[in-house]
Coordinates of C-alpha atoms (C1' of nucleotides) in Angstrom, one line a residue:
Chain A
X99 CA -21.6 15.1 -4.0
X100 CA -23.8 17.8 -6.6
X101 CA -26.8 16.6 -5.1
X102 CA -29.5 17.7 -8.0
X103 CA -32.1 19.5 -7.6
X104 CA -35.0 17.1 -7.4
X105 CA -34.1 13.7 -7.5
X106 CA -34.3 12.6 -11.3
X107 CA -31.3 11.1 -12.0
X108 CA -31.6 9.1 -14.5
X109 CA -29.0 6.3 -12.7
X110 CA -27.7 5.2 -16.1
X111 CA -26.4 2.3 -15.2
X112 CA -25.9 1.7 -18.5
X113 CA -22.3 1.2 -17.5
X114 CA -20.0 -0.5 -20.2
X115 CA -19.5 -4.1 -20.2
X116 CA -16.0 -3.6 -19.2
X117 CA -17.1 -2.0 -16.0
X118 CA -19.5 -4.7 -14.8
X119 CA -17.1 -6.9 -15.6
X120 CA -14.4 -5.3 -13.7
X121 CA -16.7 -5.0 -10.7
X122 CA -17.7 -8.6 -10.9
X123 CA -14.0 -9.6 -10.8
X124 CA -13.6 -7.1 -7.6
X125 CA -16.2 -8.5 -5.8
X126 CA -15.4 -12.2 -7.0
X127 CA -12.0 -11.8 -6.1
X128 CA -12.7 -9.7 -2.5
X129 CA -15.4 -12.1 -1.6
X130 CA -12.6 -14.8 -2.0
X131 CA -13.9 -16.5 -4.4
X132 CA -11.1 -16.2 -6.4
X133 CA -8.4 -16.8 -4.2
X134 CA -4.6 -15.0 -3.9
X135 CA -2.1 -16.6 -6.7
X136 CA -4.6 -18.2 -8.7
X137 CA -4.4 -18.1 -12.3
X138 CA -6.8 -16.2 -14.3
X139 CA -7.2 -17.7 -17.4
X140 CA -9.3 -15.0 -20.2
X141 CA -10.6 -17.7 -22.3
X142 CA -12.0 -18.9 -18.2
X143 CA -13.3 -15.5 -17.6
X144 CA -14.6 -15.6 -21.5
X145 CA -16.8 -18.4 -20.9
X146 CA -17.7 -17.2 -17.3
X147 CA -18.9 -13.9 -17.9
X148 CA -19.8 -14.0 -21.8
X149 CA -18.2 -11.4 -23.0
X150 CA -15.2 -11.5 -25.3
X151 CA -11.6 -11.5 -24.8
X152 CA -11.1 -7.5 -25.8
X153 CA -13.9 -6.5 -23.0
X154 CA -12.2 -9.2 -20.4
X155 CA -8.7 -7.7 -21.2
X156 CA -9.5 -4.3 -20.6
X157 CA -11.1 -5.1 -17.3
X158 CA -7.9 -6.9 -16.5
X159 CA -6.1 -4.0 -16.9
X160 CA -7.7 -1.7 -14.5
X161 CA -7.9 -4.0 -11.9
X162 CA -3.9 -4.2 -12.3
X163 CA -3.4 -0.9 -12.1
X164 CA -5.3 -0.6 -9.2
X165 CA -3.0 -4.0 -8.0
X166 CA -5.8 -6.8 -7.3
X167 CA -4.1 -8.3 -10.1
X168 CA -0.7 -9.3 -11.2
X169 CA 0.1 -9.8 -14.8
X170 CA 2.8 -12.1 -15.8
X171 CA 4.5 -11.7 -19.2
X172 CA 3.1 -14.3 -21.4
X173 CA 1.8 -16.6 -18.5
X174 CA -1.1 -14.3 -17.7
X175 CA -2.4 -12.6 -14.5
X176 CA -3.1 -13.9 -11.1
X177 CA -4.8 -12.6 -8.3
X178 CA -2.1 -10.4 -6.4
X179 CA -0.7 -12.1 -3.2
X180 CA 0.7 -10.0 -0.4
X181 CA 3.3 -10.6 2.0
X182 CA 3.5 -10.0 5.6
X183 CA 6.0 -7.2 5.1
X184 CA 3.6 -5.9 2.0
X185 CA 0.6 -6.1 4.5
X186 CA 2.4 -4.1 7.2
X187 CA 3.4 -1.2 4.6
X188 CA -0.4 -1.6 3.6
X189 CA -1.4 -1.1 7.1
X190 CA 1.1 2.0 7.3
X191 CA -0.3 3.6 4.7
X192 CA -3.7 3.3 5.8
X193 CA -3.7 4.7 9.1
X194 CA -1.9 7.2 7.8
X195 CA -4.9 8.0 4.9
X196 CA -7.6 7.0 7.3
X197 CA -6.0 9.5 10.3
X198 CA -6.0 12.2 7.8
X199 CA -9.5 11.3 6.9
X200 CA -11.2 11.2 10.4
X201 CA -9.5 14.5 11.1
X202 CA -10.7 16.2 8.2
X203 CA -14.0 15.1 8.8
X204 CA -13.9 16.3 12.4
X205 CA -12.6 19.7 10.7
X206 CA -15.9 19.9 8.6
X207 CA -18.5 18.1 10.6
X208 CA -20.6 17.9 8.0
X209 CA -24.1 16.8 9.4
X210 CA -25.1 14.5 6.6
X211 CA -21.6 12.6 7.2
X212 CA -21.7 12.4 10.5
X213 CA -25.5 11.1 10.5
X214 CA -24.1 8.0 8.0
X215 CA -21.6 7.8 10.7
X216 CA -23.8 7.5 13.3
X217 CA -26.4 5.3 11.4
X218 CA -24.2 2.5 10.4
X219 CA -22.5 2.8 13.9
X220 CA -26.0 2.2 15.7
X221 CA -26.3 -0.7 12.8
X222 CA -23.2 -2.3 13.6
X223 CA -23.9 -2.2 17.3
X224 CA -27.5 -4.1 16.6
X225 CA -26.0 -6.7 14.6
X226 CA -22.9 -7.2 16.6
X227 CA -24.2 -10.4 18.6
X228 CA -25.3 -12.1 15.0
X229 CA -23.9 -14.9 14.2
X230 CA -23.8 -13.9 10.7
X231 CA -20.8 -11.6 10.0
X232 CA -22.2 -10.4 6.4
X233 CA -24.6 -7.6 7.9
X234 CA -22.1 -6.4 10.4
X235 CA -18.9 -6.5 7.6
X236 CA -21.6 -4.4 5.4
X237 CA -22.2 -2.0 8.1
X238 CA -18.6 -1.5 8.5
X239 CA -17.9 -0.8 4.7
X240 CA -20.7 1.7 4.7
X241 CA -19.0 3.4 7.7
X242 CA -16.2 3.8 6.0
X243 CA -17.6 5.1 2.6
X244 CA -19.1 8.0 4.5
X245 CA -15.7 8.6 6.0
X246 CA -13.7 8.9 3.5
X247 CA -16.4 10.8 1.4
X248 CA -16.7 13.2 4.1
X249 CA -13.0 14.0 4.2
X250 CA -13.9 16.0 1.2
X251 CA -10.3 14.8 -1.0
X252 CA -11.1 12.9 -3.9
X253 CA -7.6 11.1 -3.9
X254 CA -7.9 9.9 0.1
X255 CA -10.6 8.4 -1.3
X256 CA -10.1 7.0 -3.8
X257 CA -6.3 5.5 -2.9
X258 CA -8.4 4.2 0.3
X259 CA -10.6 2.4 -1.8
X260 CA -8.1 0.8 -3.7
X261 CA -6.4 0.1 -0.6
X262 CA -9.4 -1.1 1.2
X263 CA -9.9 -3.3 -1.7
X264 CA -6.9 -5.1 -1.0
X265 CA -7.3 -5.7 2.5
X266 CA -10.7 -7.1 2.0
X267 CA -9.6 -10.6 2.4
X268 CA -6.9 -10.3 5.7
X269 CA -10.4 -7.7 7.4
X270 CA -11.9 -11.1 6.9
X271 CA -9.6 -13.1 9.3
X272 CA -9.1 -10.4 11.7
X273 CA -12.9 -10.0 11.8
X274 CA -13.4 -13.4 12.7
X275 CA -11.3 -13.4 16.0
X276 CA -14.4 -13.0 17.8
X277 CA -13.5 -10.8 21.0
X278 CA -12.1 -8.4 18.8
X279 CA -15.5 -7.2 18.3
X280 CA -16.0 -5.8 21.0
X281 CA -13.3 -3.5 21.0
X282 CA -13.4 -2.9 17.1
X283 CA -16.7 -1.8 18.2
X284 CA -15.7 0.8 20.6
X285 CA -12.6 2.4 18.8
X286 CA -15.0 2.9 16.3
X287 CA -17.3 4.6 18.6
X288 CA -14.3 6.6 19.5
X289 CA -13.7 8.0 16.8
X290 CA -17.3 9.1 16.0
X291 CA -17.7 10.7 19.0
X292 CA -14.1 12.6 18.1
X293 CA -15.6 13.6 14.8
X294 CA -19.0 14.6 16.5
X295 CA -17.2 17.0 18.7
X296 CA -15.0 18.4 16.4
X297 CA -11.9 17.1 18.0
X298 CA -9.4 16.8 15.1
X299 CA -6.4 15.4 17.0
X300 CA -9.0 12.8 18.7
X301 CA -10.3 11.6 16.0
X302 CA -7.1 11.4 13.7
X303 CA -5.5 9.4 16.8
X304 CA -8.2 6.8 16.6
X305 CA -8.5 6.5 13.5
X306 CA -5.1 5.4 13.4
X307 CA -5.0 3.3 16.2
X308 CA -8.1 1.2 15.6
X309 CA -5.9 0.3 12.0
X310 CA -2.9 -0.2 14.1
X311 CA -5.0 -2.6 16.3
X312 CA -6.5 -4.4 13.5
X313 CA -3.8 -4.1 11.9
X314 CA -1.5 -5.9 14.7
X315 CA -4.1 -8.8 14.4
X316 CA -4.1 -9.7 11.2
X317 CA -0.1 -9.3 10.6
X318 CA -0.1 -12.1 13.0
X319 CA -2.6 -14.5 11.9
X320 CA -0.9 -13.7 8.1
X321 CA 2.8 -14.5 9.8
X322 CA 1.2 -17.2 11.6
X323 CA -0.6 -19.1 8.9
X324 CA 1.0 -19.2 5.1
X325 CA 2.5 -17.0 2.4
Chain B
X736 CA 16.7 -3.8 -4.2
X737 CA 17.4 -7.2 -4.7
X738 CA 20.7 -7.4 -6.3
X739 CA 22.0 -10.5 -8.6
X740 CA 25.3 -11.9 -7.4
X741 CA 26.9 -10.5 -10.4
X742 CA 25.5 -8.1 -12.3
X743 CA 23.9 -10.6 -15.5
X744 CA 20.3 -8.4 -15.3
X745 CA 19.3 -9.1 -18.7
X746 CA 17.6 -6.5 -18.8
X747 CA 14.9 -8.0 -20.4
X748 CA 13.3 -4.4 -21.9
X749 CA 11.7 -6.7 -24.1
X750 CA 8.3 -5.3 -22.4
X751 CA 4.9 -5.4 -24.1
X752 CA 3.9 -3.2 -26.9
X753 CA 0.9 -1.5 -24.7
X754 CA 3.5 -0.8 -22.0
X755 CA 5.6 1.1 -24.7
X756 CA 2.4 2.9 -26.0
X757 CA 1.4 3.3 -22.3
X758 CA 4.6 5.1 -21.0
X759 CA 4.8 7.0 -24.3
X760 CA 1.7 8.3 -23.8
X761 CA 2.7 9.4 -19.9
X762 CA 5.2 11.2 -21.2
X763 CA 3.5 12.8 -23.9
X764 CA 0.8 14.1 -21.3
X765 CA 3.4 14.9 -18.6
X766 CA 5.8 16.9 -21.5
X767 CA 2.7 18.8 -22.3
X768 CA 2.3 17.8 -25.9
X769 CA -0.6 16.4 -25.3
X770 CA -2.8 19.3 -23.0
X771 CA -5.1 19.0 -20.4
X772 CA -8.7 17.9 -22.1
X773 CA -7.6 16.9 -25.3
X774 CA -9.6 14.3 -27.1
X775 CA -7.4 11.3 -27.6
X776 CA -8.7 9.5 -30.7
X777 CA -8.3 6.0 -30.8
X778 CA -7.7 6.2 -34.3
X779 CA -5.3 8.7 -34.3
X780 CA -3.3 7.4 -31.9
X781 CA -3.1 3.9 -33.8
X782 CA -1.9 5.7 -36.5
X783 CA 1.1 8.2 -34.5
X784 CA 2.1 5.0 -32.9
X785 CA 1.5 2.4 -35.4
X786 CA 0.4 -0.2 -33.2
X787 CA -3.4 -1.7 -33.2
X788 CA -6.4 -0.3 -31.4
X789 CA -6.2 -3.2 -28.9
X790 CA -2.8 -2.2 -27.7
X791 CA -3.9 1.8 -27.2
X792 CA -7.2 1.0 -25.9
X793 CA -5.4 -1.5 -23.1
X794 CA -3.0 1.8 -22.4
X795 CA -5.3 3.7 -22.4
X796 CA -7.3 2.2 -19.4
X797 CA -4.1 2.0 -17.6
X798 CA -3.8 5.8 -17.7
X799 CA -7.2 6.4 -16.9
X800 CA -6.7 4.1 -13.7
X801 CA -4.0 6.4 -12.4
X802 CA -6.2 9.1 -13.3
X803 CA -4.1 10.7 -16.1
X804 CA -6.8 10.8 -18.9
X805 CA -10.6 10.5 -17.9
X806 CA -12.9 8.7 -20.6
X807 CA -16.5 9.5 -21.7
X808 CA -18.6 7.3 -22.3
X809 CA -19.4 7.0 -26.2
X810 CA -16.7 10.3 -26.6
X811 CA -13.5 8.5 -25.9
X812 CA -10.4 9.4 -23.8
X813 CA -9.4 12.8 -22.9
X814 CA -6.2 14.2 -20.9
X815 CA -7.3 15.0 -17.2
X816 CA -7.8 18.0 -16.7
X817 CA -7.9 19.3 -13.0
X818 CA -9.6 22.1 -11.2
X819 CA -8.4 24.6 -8.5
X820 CA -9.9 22.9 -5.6
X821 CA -9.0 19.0 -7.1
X822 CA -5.2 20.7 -7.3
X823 CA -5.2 21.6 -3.8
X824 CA -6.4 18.0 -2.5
X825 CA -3.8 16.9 -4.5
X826 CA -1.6 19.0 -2.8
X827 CA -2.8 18.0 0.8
X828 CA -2.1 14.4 -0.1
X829 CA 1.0 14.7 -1.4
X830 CA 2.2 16.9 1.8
X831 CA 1.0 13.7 3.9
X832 CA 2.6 11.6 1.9
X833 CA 5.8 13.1 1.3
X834 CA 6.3 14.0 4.9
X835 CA 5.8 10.2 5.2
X836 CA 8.2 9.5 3.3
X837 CA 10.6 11.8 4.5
X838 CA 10.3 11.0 7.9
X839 CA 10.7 7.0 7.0
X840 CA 13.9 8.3 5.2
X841 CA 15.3 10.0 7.9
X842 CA 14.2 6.9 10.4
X843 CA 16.0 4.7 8.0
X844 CA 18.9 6.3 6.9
X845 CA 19.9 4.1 4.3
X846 CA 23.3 5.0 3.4
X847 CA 22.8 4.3 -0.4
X848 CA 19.5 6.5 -0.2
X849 CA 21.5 9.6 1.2
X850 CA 24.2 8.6 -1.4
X851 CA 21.7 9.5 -4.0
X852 CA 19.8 12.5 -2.3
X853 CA 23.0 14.4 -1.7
X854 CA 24.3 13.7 -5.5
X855 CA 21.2 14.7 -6.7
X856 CA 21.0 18.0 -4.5
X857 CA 24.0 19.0 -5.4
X858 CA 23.4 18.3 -9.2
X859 CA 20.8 20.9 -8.8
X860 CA 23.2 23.6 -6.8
X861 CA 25.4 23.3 -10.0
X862 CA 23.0 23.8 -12.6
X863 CA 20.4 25.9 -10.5
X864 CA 21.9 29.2 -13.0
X865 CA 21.4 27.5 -15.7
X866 CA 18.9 28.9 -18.2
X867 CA 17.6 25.7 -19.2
X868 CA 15.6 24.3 -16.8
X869 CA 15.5 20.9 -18.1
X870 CA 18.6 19.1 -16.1
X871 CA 17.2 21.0 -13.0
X872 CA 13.8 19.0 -13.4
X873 CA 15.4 16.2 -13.9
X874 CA 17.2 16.5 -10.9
X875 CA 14.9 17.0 -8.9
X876 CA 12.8 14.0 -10.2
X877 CA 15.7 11.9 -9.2
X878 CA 16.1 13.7 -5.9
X879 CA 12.1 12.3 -5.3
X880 CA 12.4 9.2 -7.1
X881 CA 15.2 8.5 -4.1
X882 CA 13.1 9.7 -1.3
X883 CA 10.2 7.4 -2.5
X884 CA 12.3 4.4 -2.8
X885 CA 13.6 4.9 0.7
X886 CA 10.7 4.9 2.5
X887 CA 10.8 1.4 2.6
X888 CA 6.6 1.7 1.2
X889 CA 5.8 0.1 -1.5
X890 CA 2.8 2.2 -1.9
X891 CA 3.4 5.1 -0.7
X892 CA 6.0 4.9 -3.5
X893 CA 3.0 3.7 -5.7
X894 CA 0.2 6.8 -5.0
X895 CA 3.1 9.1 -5.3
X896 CA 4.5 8.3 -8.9
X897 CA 1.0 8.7 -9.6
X898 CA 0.3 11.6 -7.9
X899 CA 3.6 13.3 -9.0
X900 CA 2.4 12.3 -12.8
X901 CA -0.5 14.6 -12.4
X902 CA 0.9 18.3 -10.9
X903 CA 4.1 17.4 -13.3
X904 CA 2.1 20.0 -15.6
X905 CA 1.5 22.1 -12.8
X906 CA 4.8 22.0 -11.3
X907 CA 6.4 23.3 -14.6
X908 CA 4.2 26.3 -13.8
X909 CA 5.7 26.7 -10.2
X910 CA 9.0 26.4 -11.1
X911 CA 8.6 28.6 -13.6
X912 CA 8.5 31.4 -10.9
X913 CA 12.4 32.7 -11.2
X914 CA 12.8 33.6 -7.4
X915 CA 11.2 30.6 -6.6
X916 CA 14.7 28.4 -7.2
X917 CA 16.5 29.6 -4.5
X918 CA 14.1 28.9 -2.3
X919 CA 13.2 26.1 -3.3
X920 CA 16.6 24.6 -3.4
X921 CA 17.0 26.0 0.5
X922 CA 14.1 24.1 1.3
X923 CA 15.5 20.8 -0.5
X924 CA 18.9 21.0 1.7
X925 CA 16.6 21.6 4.5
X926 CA 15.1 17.9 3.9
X927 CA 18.3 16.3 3.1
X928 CA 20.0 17.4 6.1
X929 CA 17.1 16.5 8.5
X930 CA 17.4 13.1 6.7
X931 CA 21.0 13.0 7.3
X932 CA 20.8 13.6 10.9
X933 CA 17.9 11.3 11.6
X934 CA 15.7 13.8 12.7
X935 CA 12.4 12.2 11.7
X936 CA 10.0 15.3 13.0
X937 CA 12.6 17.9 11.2
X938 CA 12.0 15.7 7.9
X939 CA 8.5 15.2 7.9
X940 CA 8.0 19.5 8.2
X941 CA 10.8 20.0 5.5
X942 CA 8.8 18.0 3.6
X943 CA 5.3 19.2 4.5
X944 CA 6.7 22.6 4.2
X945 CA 8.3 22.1 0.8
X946 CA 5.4 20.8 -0.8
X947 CA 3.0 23.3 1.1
X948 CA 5.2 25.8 -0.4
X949 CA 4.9 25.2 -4.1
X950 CA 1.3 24.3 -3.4
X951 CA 0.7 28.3 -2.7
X952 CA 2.4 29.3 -6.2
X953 CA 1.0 26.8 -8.2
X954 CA -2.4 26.7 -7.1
X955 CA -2.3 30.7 -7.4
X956 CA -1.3 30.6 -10.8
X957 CA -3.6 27.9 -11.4
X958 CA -6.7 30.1 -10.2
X959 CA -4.8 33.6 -11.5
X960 CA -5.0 31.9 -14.5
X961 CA -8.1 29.3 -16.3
X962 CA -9.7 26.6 -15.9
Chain C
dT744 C1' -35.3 31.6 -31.4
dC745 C1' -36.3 27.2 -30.3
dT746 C1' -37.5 22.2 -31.7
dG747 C1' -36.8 18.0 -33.8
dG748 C1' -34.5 14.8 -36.7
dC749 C1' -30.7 13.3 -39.6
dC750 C1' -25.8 12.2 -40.4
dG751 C1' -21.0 11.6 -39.6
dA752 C1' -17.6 10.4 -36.1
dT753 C1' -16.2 7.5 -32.6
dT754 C1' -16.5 4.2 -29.3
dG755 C1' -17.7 -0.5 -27.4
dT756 C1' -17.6 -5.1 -28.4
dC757 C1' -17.0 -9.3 -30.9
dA758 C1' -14.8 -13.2 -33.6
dG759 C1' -11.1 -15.1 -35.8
dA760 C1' -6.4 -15.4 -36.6
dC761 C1' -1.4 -15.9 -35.9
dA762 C1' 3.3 -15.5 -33.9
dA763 C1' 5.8 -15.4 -29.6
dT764 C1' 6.6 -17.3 -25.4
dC765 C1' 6.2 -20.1 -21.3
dT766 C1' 5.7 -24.8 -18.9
dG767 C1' 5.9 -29.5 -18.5
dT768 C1' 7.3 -33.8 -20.2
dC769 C1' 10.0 -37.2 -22.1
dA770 C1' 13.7 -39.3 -24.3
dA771 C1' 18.8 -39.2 -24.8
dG772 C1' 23.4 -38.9 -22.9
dC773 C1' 26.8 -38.7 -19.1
Chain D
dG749 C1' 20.4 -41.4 -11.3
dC750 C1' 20.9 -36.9 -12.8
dT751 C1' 21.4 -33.4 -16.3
dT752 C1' 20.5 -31.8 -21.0
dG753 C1' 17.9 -30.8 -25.0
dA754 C1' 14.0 -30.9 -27.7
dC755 C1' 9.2 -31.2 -28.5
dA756 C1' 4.2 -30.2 -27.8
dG757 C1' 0.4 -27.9 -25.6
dA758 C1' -1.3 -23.9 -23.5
dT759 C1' -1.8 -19.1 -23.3
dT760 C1' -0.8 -14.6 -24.1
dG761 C1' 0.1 -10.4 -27.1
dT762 C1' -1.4 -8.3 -31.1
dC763 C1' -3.7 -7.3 -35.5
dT764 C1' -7.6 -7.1 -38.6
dG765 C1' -12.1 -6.4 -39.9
dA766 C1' -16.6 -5.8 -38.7
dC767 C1' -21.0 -4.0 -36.7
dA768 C1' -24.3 -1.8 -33.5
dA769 C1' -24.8 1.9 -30.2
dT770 C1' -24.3 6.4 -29.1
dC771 C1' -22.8 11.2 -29.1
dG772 C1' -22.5 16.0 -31.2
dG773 C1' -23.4 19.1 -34.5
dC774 C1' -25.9 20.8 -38.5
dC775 C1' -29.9 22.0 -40.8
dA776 C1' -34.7 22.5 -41.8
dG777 C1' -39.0 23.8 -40.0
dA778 C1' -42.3 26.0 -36.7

DNA sequence: TCTGGCCGATTGTCAGACAATCTGTCAAGC
DNA sequence: GCTTGACAGATTGTCTGACAATCGGCCAGA
């Protein structure tokens, strides 16, 4: 990122309405508060958020388009559900993105990447026995952020978000098997340590295996429990 | 596909005025009449479509979710442009993605796939002399809109419509390149008979290689030339 | 030449309105 | 009882008009 020279950026958060909005229905819909296949009515959201229907719409829109959403003609959008097969091409996809990101970032070994790496790994590791999940979950999105900015391709990152996004709520059950953290623990460490020491192979390779694994997990629970 | 028993698909085209407006104005972008960082008035737009400013604006933040027109805040909507290094991240991703795909295709080998990649391959044998270029594009668009459907990935399909929306422009450029046709066709036969034959690694390169290819002219002309 | 302020253009957002369409229900008919 | 048809309510899709906020450029003044 154009770091500036001294540090007065002005954050301008003065983001549109439309955007808050549209973050507020991201997080309210990956927190799973809003939950897969339920209706989202706009005059709802209207009296929810207190902003009008044009501003809700728009929102609406980009969170289609990215696929949170789906849109019935003249019935109105839901939250998107997924099926099993849709979560195994998801899964694909991202270890396919998220190989190609570790190894680029082993390519580079960009210092201030591969600190964030190693901060949030060192986090996750302290927080790992808690019983609360949220600190270790937030941990593990930072991690990821700082990989997929260090792969240095705007689109990886990007399409990973949006994938990321969707996977937000099946991480959630495979997170909660609770020896899995353990080893989601130390396939993560893998791959810093691949990224660390420049080993692009390494790190591409477990990149895509710790998806695979997680990946293997939550497949199962999804085939196991509904939709 | 799913296909009805009998073919009654009503085709039901009756789709939403912002859809209209929205794949209007993806073509109008990926045509080139509308150019890379043109200001896209609101206003204007009502009036060369003759539909509301709620309808463009909702189209509008479609595009700008798959990235084909970035807004300003305050200054409106204008059409994306892209710079060298941007085009070759692009690029990378696309190679990954389309040696994916390839490599699915040639794992699959769905008969009705190769159907339609040979057809189309040869469609662009016979009018490769041709002077215009048109039927040639559109060939080859077809040749790619097969290979994405049979990867079997519904979003590997997804990032690649929208990645192929954005180098459209740019892939004029390349194919612009006289001497480039031959090779390029060569290259194409090369995919479709490592899909044919089920070679999955010979795919993936074809692919790779294809797209690495075109990457080298068009990014060269892109820097040879502005922006 | 640089500074500051004003003005027009355009967006961002709202409220209200209306037709089109979908869904569920309920009565009528076999 | 089960199917058919029609009606009513709910909700979206779209338009219109409106207004404040903001951006860019122009022009006067130092």
């Amino acid at each position: 990122m154009p770091k500036t020279d001294s540090d007065l950026n002005v954050s301008r958060e003065a983001t549109s309405l439309r955007l808050l909005v549209e973050n507020r229905l991201r997080s309210a819909i990956g927190s799973g508060l809003f939950k897969p296949g339920q209706r989202l009515i706009e005059r709802e959201l209207c009296e929810q958020t207190g902003v009008g229907r044009t501003s809700i719409r728009e929102a609406l829109r980009q969170l289609e388009a990215e696929g949170l959403v789906t849109t019935i003609p003249h019935r109105g959008p839901i939250v998107s559900t997924i099926t099993a097969d849709e979560a195994a091409q998801l899964y694909d996809l991202r270890a396919l993105l998220e190989g190609f990101a570790g190894r680029e970032c082993a390519k580079r070994r960009d210092p201030a990447i591969i600190g964030r790496l190693r901060t949030q790994y060192e986090r996750m590791v302290a927080v790992a026995g808690n019983d609360d999940r949220s600190e270790l979950l937030a941990a593990k999105t930072e991690f990821y952020a700082a990989l997929l900015e260090g792969c240095g391709n705007v689109f990886v990152e990007r399409f990973l978000k949006m994938l990321l996004n969707r996977v937000t709520v099946l991480r959630m059950t495979s997170m909660t098997q609770p020896n899995r953290i353990g080893r989601s623990l130390q396939e993560i460490g893998g791959i810093l340590v691949a990224i660390e020491s420049g080993d692009e192979d390494g790190a591409e390779q477990a990149c895509v295996q710790h998806i695979n694994n997680a990946a293997a997990i939550a497949l199962d629970a999804l085939r196991r429990g509904e939709t």
